[in-house]
């Protein structure tokens, strides 16, 4: 059974701080997604990665396939970054994978001014 | 920018009633998904759909659930006889290929009374 675990569950920061959210998973994967869920419930895809590192603006995502671990970093955090950040993986099961994602429980980030 | 849309945004129904949740995926996408999120819990995969048939489904997706792409634009999730435990936010997502980023709709909040 593929489990996806995130840490921390809750994170409070002051504006401008560097933030790291971690994700660990238990089986082989073909890709890992980082998603952002807004207070109203909508989900936005931030990154999809299968190796190395990706950067978009103040967001950086890294993945270590051997260690089954990924991190999402936010530099110079801002109150508008406050949201739930979710890690989700697409398993690689004998070559049969149609895009099903398995989700972590999410990390609730609050950035104070 | 193209986006996935869902209707209605909120549906209230009585236990035992049938509901149909509607989604319009992004027009050139070929893979379609339904996920659900019970309040306070992880997002869970329900079903993936490609080439007019189900390609993968979860244990949650029992005989009470069905999906359909009745025309070239809509993708629907039907729950035949709703239960209290079906109350959740239901998200539709689509992607060009199953290896690609998935784009999520804003969700339909289903409340079963």
Tab-separated table of C-alpha atoms in Angstrom:
chain	number	residue	atom	x	y	z
A	1	UNK	CA	0.000	0.000	0.000
A	2	UNK	CA	1.446	3.337	-1.010
A	3	UNK	CA	1.526	5.804	1.826
A	4	UNK	CA	2.397	9.434	1.393
A	5	UNK	CA	3.407	11.248	4.538
A	6	UNK	CA	3.960	14.968	4.888
A	7	UNK	CA	5.625	16.971	7.608
A	8	UNK	CA	4.928	19.168	9.342
A	9	UNK	CA	1.117	18.986	9.477
A	10	UNK	CA	0.907	22.633	10.497
A	11	UNK	CA	3.431	25.374	9.876
A	12	UNK	CA	3.331	28.968	11.033
A	13	UNK	CA	5.839	31.484	9.737
A	14	UNK	CA	6.551	35.183	9.727
A	15	UNK	CA	6.567	37.030	6.454
A	16	UNK	CA	9.934	36.734	4.754
A	17	UNK	CA	10.910	33.404	6.291
A	18	UNK	CA	12.217	30.458	4.287
A	19	UNK	CA	9.791	27.549	4.472
A	20	UNK	CA	10.299	23.832	3.868
A	21	UNK	CA	7.597	21.181	3.611
A	22	UNK	CA	8.615	17.541	3.379
A	23	UNK	CA	7.025	14.535	1.709
A	24	UNK	CA	7.986	10.873	2.009
A	25	UNK	CA	6.450	7.957	0.153
A	26	UNK	CA	6.764	4.217	0.408
A	27	UNK	CA	6.701	2.708	-3.105
A	28	UNK	CA	8.251	3.341	-6.491
A	29	UNK	CA	6.750	6.265	-8.295
A	30	UNK	CA	6.784	7.663	-11.801
A	31	UNK	CA	6.085	11.247	-10.717
A	32	UNK	CA	5.394	13.406	-7.698
A	33	UNK	CA	3.095	16.424	-7.662
A	34	UNK	CA	2.988	19.392	-5.354
A	35	UNK	CA	-0.432	21.013	-5.154
A	36	UNK	CA	-1.832	24.054	-3.411
A	37	UNK	CA	-5.329	24.045	-1.943
A	38	UNK	CA	-6.896	27.407	-1.205
A	39	UNK	CA	-9.269	28.078	1.715
A	40	UNK	CA	-12.232	27.853	-0.669
A	41	UNK	CA	-11.176	24.310	-1.580
A	42	UNK	CA	-9.807	24.756	-5.105
A	43	UNK	CA	-6.664	22.791	-6.007
A	44	UNK	CA	-3.874	24.204	-8.152
A	45	UNK	CA	-0.964	22.187	-9.477
A	46	UNK	CA	2.393	23.754	-8.574
A	47	UNK	CA	4.926	21.203	-9.787
A	48	UNK	CA	5.208	17.768	-11.285
A	49	UNK	CA	8.631	16.190	-11.031
A	50	UNK	CA	10.256	12.818	-11.443
A	51	UNK	CA	13.862	13.773	-10.717
A	52	UNK	CA	16.065	16.656	-9.624
A	53	UNK	CA	14.716	20.101	-8.951
A	54	UNK	CA	12.242	22.596	-10.369
A	55	UNK	CA	11.831	26.292	-9.639
A	56	UNK	CA	8.969	28.644	-10.292
A	57	UNK	CA	9.221	32.116	-8.860
A	58	UNK	CA	9.725	31.798	-5.098
A	59	UNK	CA	8.850	28.103	-5.086
A	60	UNK	CA	11.405	25.316	-5.397
A	61	UNK	CA	10.657	21.594	-5.448
A	62	UNK	CA	13.230	18.853	-5.120
A	63	UNK	CA	13.007	15.094	-5.210
A	64	UNK	CA	15.370	12.298	-4.211
A	65	UNK	CA	14.097	9.117	-5.834
A	66	UNK	CA	16.517	6.833	-4.007
A	67	UNK	CA	15.449	8.173	-0.611
A	68	UNK	CA	11.761	8.414	-1.640
A	69	UNK	CA	11.615	11.988	-0.423
A	70	UNK	CA	10.637	15.374	-1.802
A	71	UNK	CA	10.709	18.886	-0.407
A	72	UNK	CA	8.848	22.045	-1.296
A	73	UNK	CA	10.600	25.271	-0.398
A	74	UNK	CA	9.139	28.770	-0.350
A	75	UNK	CA	11.617	31.629	-0.248
A	76	UNK	CA	10.671	35.052	1.156
A	77	UNK	CA	7.267	33.815	2.302
A	78	UNK	CA	4.269	36.122	2.107
A	79	UNK	CA	0.827	36.025	3.735
A	80	UNK	CA	-0.696	35.207	0.355
A	81	UNK	CA	1.247	31.907	0.463
A	82	UNK	CA	-1.062	30.799	3.274
A	83	UNK	CA	-2.788	27.657	2.028
A	84	UNK	CA	-2.697	23.876	2.313
A	85	UNK	CA	0.193	22.304	0.408
A	86	UNK	CA	-0.359	18.742	-0.733
A	87	UNK	CA	2.071	16.146	-2.014
A	88	UNK	CA	0.675	13.482	-4.341
A	89	UNK	CA	2.393	10.610	-6.140
A	90	UNK	CA	1.716	8.613	-9.252
A	91	UNK	CA	2.806	5.063	-8.562
A	92	UNK	CA	4.626	2.933	-11.052
A	93	UNK	CA	3.069	-0.512	-10.782
A	94	UNK	CA	4.413	-2.954	-13.328
A	95	UNK	CA	4.039	-0.460	-16.130
A	96	UNK	CA	0.338	-0.005	-15.581
A	97	UNK	CA	-0.421	3.501	-14.468
A	98	UNK	CA	-3.193	5.680	-15.772
A	99	UNK	CA	-2.473	8.782	-13.756
A	100	UNK	CA	-4.059	7.819	-10.438
A	101	UNK	CA	-2.664	10.057	-7.713
A	102	UNK	CA	-2.232	9.095	-4.067
A	103	UNK	CA	-2.294	12.108	-1.772
A	104	UNK	CA	-0.636	13.119	1.455
A	105	UNK	CA	-2.683	14.661	4.228
A	106	UNK	CA	-1.506	18.180	3.439
A	107	UNK	CA	0.474	20.800	5.326
A	108	UNK	CA	-1.425	23.830	6.562
A	109	UNK	CA	0.795	26.879	6.104
A	110	UNK	CA	-0.007	30.196	7.759
A	111	UNK	CA	2.247	33.169	7.069
A	112	UNK	CA	1.777	36.169	9.342
A	113	UNK	CA	2.617	39.728	8.285
B	1	UNK	CA	-6.061	30.216	-19.955
B	2	UNK	CA	-8.200	27.078	-20.328
B	3	UNK	CA	-9.588	25.665	-17.108
B	4	UNK	CA	-11.644	22.760	-15.829
B	5	UNK	CA	-15.130	23.783	-14.750
B	6	UNK	CA	-17.583	21.955	-12.496
B	7	UNK	CA	-21.277	22.363	-11.788
B	8	UNK	CA	-22.961	22.781	-9.450
B	9	UNK	CA	-20.624	24.323	-6.902
B	10	UNK	CA	-22.794	23.004	-4.076
B	11	UNK	CA	-25.403	20.250	-4.169
B	12	UNK	CA	-27.655	19.339	-1.276
B	13	UNK	CA	-29.618	16.105	-1.551
B	14	UNK	CA	-31.579	13.666	0.541
B	15	UNK	CA	-30.156	10.248	1.361
B	16	UNK	CA	-31.152	7.726	-1.282
B	17	UNK	CA	-31.472	10.266	-4.067
B	18	UNK	CA	-29.458	10.183	-7.276
B	19	UNK	CA	-27.044	12.993	-8.040
B	20	UNK	CA	-25.086	13.869	-11.141
B	21	UNK	CA	-21.981	15.995	-10.842
B	22	UNK	CA	-20.826	17.649	-14.018
B	23	UNK	CA	-17.399	18.596	-15.265
B	24	UNK	CA	-16.117	20.218	-18.431
B	25	UNK	CA	-12.460	19.216	-18.857
B	26	UNK	CA	-9.949	21.220	-20.848
B	27	UNK	CA	-10.770	20.687	-24.510
B	28	UNK	CA	-7.641	18.937	-25.820
B	29	UNK	CA	-7.234	16.692	-22.784
B	30	UNK	CA	-7.694	12.944	-23.117
B	31	UNK	CA	-7.518	11.686	-19.522
B	32	UNK	CA	-10.183	12.478	-16.967
B	33	UNK	CA	-10.369	11.838	-13.252
B	34	UNK	CA	-12.691	12.125	-10.280
B	35	UNK	CA	-11.352	12.580	-6.770
B	36	UNK	CA	-13.132	13.275	-3.521
B	37	UNK	CA	-12.189	14.876	-0.228
B	38	UNK	CA	-14.234	14.225	2.879
B	39	UNK	CA	-14.040	17.205	5.224
B	40	UNK	CA	-10.766	17.165	7.162
B	41	UNK	CA	-9.379	14.165	5.280
B	42	UNK	CA	-7.005	13.465	2.407
B	43	UNK	CA	-8.015	13.767	-1.203
B	44	UNK	CA	-8.854	10.266	-2.525
B	45	UNK	CA	-8.820	8.880	-6.044
B	46	UNK	CA	-12.135	7.570	-7.359
B	47	UNK	CA	-11.755	6.813	-11.055
B	48	UNK	CA	-9.804	7.557	-14.212
B	49	UNK	CA	-11.341	7.578	-17.684
B	50	UNK	CA	-9.745	7.391	-21.110
B	51	UNK	CA	-10.996	6.588	-24.592
B	52	UNK	CA	-14.587	6.358	-23.364
B	53	UNK	CA	-13.942	3.763	-20.736
B	54	UNK	CA	-12.808	3.461	-17.148
B	55	UNK	CA	-9.077	2.812	-17.033
B	56	UNK	CA	-8.714	2.509	-13.267
B	57	UNK	CA	-10.975	2.761	-10.239
B	58	UNK	CA	-10.591	2.640	-6.482
B	59	UNK	CA	-12.348	0.479	-3.912
B	60	UNK	CA	-14.568	3.467	-3.135
B	61	UNK	CA	-15.942	3.440	-6.676
B	62	UNK	CA	-18.529	0.709	-6.183
B	63	UNK	CA	-21.703	-0.070	-8.128
B	64	UNK	CA	-23.365	3.082	-6.796
B	65	UNK	CA	-20.982	5.191	-8.857
B	66	UNK	CA	-20.761	5.598	-12.607
B	67	UNK	CA	-19.014	7.950	-14.996
B	68	UNK	CA	-19.882	9.014	-18.472
B	69	UNK	CA	-18.687	11.283	-21.213
B	70	UNK	CA	-22.033	11.873	-22.905
B	71	UNK	CA	-20.703	14.267	-25.532
B	72	UNK	CA	-17.395	15.789	-26.571
B	73	UNK	CA	-17.193	18.197	-23.680
B	74	UNK	CA	-18.895	16.957	-20.500
B	75	UNK	CA	-17.670	14.350	-18.033
B	76	UNK	CA	-20.138	13.291	-15.364
B	77	UNK	CA	-20.096	11.395	-12.086
B	78	UNK	CA	-23.378	9.804	-11.040
B	79	UNK	CA	-24.123	8.502	-7.580
B	80	UNK	CA	-27.244	6.357	-7.817
B	81	UNK	CA	-28.403	6.256	-4.220
B	82	UNK	CA	-26.547	8.686	-2.030
B	83	UNK	CA	-25.484	7.844	1.499
B	84	UNK	CA	-24.589	10.192	4.332
B	85	UNK	CA	-20.933	9.176	3.942
B	86	UNK	CA	-20.922	10.406	0.328
B	87	UNK	CA	-20.888	13.971	1.675
B	88	UNK	CA	-17.603	15.393	0.429
B	89	UNK	CA	-15.985	17.771	-2.025
B	90	UNK	CA	-15.739	16.115	-5.429
B	91	UNK	CA	-12.986	17.255	-7.778
B	92	UNK	CA	-12.747	16.607	-11.476
B	93	UNK	CA	-9.324	16.745	-13.126
B	94	UNK	CA	-8.016	16.338	-16.646
B	95	UNK	CA	-4.694	15.919	-18.421
B	96	UNK	CA	-3.413	15.578	-21.971
B	97	UNK	CA	-1.643	12.332	-21.142
B	98	UNK	CA	-1.665	10.306	-17.924
B	99	UNK	CA	1.984	11.255	-17.529
B	100	UNK	CA	1.136	14.962	-17.562
B	101	UNK	CA	0.134	17.512	-14.964
B	102	UNK	CA	-3.480	17.181	-13.908
B	103	UNK	CA	-5.626	20.285	-13.902
B	104	UNK	CA	-8.272	20.365	-11.223
B	105	UNK	CA	-11.707	21.912	-11.299
B	106	UNK	CA	-12.968	24.065	-8.412
B	107	UNK	CA	-14.934	21.177	-6.921
B	108	UNK	CA	-18.566	20.389	-6.113
B	109	UNK	CA	-19.466	20.256	-2.461
B	110	UNK	CA	-22.030	17.458	-2.012
B	111	UNK	CA	-24.069	17.441	1.180
B	112	UNK	CA	-26.263	14.396	1.819
B	113	UNK	CA	-28.926	14.882	4.484
